[in-house]
Short mmCIF file of C-alpha atoms and ligand atoms in Angstrom, two decimals:
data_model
loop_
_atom_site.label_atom_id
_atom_site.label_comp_id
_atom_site.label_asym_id
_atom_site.label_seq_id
_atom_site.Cartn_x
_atom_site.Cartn_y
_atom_site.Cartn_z
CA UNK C 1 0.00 0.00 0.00
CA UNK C 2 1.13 3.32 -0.80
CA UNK C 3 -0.55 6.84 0.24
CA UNK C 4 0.27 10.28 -0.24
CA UNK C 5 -0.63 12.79 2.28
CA UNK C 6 -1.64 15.99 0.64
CA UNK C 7 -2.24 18.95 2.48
CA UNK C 8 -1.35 22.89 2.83
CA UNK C 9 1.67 23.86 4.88
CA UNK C 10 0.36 23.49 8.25
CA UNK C 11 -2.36 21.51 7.49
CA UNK C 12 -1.19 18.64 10.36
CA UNK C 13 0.15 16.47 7.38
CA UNK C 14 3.42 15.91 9.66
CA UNK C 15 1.30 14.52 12.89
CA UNK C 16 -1.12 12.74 11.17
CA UNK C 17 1.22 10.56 8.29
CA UNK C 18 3.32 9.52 12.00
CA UNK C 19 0.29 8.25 13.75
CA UNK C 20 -0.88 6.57 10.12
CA UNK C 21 2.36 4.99 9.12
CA UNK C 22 2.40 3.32 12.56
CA UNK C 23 -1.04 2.37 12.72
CA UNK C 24 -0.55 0.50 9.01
CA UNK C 25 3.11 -0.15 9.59
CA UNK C 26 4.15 2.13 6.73
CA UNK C 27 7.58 3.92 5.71
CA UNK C 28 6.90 7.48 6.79
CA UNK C 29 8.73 9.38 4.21
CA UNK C 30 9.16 13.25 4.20
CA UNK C 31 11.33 15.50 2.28
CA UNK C 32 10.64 18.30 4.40
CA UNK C 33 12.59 15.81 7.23
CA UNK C 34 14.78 14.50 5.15
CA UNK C 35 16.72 18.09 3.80
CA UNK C 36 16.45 19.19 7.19
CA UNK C 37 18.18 16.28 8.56
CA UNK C 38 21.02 16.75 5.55
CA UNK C 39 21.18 20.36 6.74
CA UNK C 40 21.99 19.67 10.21
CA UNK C 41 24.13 17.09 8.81
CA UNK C 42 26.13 19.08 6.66
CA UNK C 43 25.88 16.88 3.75
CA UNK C 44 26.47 18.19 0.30
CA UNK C 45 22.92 17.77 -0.13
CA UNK C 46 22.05 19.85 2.66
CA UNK C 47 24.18 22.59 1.54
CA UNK C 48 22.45 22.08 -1.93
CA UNK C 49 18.75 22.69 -0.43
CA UNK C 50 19.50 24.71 3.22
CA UNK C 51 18.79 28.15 1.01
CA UNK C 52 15.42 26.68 -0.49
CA UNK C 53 14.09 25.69 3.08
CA UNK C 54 15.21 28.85 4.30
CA UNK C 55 13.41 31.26 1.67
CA UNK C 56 10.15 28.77 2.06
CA UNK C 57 10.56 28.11 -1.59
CA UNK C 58 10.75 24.48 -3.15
CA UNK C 59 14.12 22.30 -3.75
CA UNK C 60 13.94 21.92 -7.51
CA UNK C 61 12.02 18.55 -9.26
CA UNK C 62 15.03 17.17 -10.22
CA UNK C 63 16.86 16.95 -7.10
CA UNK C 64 13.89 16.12 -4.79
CA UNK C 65 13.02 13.10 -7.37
CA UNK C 66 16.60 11.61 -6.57
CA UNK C 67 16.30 11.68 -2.87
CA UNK C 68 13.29 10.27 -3.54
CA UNK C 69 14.01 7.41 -5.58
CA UNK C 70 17.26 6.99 -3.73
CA UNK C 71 14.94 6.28 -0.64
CA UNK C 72 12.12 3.94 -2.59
CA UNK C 73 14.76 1.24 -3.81
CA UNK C 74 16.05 0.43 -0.39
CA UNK C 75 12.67 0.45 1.20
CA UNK C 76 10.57 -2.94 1.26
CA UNK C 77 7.73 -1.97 2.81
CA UNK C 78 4.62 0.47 1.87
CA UNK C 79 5.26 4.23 1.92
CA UNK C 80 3.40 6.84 3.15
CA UNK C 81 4.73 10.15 1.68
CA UNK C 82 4.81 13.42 3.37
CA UNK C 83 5.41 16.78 2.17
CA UNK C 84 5.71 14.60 -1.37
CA UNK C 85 5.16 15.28 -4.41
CA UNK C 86 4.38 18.77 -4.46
CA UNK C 87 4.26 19.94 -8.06
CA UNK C 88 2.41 17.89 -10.91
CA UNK C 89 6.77 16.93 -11.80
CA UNK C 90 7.15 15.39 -9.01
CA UNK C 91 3.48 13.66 -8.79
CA UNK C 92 4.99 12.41 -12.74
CA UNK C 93 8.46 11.29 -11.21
CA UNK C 94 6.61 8.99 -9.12
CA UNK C 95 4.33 7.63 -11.34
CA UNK C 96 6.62 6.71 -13.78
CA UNK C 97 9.04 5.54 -11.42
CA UNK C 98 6.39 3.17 -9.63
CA UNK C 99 5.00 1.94 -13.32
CA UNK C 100 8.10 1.12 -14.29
CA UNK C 101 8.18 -1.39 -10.96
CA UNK C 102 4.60 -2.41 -11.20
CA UNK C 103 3.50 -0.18 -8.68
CA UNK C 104 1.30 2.80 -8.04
CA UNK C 105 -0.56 4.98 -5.17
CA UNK C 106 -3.61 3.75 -3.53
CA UNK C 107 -5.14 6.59 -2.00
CA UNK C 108 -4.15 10.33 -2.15
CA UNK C 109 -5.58 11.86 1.14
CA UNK C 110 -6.08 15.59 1.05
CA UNK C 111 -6.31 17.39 4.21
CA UNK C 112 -8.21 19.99 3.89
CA UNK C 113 -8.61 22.75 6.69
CA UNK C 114 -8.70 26.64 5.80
CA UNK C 115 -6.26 29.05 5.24
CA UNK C 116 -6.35 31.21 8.48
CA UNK C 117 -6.26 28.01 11.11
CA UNK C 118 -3.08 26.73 9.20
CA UNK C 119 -1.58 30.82 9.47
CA UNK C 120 -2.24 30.36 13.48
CA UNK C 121 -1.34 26.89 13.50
CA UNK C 122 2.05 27.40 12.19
CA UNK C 123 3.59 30.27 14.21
CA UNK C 124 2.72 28.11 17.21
CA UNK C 125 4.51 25.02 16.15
CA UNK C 126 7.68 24.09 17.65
CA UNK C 127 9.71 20.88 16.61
CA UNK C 128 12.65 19.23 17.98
CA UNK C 129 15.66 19.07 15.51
CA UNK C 130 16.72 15.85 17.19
CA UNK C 131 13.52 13.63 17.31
CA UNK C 132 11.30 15.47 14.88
CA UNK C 133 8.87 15.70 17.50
CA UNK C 134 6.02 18.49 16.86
CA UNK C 135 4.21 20.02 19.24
CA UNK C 136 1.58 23.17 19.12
CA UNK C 137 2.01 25.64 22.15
CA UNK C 138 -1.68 26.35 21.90
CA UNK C 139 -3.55 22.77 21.47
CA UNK C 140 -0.61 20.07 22.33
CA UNK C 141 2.34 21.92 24.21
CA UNK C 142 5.27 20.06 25.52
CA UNK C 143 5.13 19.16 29.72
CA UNK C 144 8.15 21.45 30.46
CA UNK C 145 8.17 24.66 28.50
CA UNK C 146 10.54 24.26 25.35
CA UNK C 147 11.92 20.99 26.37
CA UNK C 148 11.00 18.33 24.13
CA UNK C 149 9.05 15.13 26.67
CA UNK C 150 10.73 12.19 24.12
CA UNK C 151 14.19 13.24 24.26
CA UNK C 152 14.31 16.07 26.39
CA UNK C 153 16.14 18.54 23.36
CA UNK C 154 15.46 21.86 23.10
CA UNK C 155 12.46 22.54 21.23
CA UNK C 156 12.38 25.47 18.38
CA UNK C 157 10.20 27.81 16.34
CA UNK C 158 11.61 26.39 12.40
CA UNK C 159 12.97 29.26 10.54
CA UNK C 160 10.51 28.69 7.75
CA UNK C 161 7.88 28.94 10.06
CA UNK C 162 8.13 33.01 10.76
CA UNK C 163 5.83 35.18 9.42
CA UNK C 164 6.96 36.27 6.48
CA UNK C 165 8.28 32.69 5.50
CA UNK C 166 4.50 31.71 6.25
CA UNK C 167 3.01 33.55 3.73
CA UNK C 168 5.82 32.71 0.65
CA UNK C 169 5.00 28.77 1.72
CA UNK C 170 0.80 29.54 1.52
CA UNK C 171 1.39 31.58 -1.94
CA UNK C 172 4.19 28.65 -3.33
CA UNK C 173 1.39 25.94 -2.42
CA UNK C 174 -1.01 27.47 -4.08
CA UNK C 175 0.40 28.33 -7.38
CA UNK C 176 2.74 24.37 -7.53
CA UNK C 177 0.60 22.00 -5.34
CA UNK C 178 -2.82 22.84 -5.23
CA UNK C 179 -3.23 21.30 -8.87
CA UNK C 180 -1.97 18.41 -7.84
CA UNK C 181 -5.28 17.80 -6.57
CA UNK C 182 -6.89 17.97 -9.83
CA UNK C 183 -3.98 15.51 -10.99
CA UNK C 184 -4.99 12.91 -8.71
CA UNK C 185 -8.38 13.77 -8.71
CA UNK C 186 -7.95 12.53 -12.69
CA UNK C 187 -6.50 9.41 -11.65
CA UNK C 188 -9.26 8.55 -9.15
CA UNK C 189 -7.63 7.82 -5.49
CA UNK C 190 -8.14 11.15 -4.44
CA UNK C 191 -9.95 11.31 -1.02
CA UNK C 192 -10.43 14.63 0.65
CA UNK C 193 -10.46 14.57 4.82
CA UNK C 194 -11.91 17.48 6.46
CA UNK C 195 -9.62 18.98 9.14
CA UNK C 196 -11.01 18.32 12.53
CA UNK C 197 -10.54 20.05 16.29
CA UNK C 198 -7.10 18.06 17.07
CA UNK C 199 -4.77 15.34 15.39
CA UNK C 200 -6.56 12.03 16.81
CA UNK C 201 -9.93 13.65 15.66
CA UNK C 202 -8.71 13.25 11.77
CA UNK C 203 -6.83 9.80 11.99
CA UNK C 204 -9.66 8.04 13.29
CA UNK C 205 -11.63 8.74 9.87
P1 ADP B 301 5.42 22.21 5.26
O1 ADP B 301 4.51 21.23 4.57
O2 ADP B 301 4.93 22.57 6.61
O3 ADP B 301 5.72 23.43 4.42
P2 ADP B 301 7.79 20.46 4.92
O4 ADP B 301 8.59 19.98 6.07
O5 ADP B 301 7.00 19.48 4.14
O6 ADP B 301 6.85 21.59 5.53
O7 ADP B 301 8.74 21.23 3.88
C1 ADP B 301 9.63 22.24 4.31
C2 ADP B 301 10.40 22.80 3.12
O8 ADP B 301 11.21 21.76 2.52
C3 ADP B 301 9.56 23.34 1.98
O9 ADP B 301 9.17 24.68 2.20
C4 ADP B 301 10.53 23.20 0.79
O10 ADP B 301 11.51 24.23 0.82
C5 ADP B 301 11.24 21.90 1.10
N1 ADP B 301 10.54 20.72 0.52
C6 ADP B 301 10.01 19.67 1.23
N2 ADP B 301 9.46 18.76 0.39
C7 ADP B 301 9.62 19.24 -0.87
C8 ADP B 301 9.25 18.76 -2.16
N3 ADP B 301 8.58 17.60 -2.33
N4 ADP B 301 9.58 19.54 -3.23
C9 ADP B 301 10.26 20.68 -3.10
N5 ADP B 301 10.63 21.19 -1.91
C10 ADP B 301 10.31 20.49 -0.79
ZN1 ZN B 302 12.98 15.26 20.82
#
């Protein structure tokens, strides 16, 4: 089984493709995880994508479709992808890379929530650079203030997600990803979820 998670920045795609790749026992793969990780790392990738991330503007087709395909032909299991594709490219990079294994997406799952709850959402999300953990200040804040309760890391507001970052993320998703949906919806596995009060809310559906 493979999914895509589909969603605006913000839109709880992060929380809710951890809690479904566990409950189906899929590979949770996000880019938006993955080039951070090579940032921190220092890799030459990260170096290559760090000024994307930064500007809130996307890592071009090309290079995202390697990662990508890097990751798929090590990985045995089902994949969930987050954060992936995000221009109709990308969503073409995938399918011809699964055709050309016999393979394709079962469901596309669009979360859809509006606008101005994403805006507030993101300025009060804090993550932890070493576990990936998120956590919302306002509806699920960590037990000790900025201290992550896996690891117990420091816990940080993402460059990308201040203000003016924001809105270059909302206005990039609209004009590359949001035809994506009409992509899938073409295809036929393209199932929209309507955003609900918290992350467990959604999953359950
Ligand atoms: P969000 O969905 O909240 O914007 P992500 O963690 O998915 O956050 O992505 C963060 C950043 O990483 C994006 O703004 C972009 O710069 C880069 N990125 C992640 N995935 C992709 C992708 N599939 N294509 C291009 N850039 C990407
Ligand atoms: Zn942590």
């Amino acid at each position: 089984m493979n999914i895509v998670l589909l969603g605006f920045p913000g839109s709880g795609k992060g929380t809710q493709a951890k809690i479904l790749s566990d409950k189906f026992s899929l590979a949770h793969i996000s880019t938006g995880d993955i080039f951070r990780e090579a940032i921190s790392a220092k890799t030459s990738i990260g170096r290559e994508v760090s000024g994307y991330l930064s500007a809130g503007r996307l890592v071009p087709d090309n290079l995202v479709l390697e990662v990508i395909k890097a990751k798929l032909a090590t990985e045995t299991r089902g994949v969930l992808f987050d954060g992936f594709p995000r221009t109709v490219d990308q969503a073409q990079g995938l399918d011809d890379y699964f055709a050309s294994r016999g393979q394709g997406i079962d469901a596309v799952l669009f979360l859809d929530v509006d606008e101005e709850a994403v805006v507030a959402r993101l300025g009060s999300r804090r993550t932890c650079p070493k576990c990936q953990k998120i956590y919302n200040l306002l509806s699920s804040p960590p037990a000790k203030a900025d201290l992550c309760d896996s690891c117990g890391g420091p816990l940080l507001l993402r460059e990308d997600d201040k203000p003016e970052v924001i809105r270059r993320r909302i206005s990039v998703y609209k004009d590359q990803t949001e035809p994506l949906a009409a992509y899938y919806k073409g295809l036929g596995n393209f199932y929209p979820v309507k955003g609900g009060p918290g992350p467990e809310a959604v999953a359950v559906e």
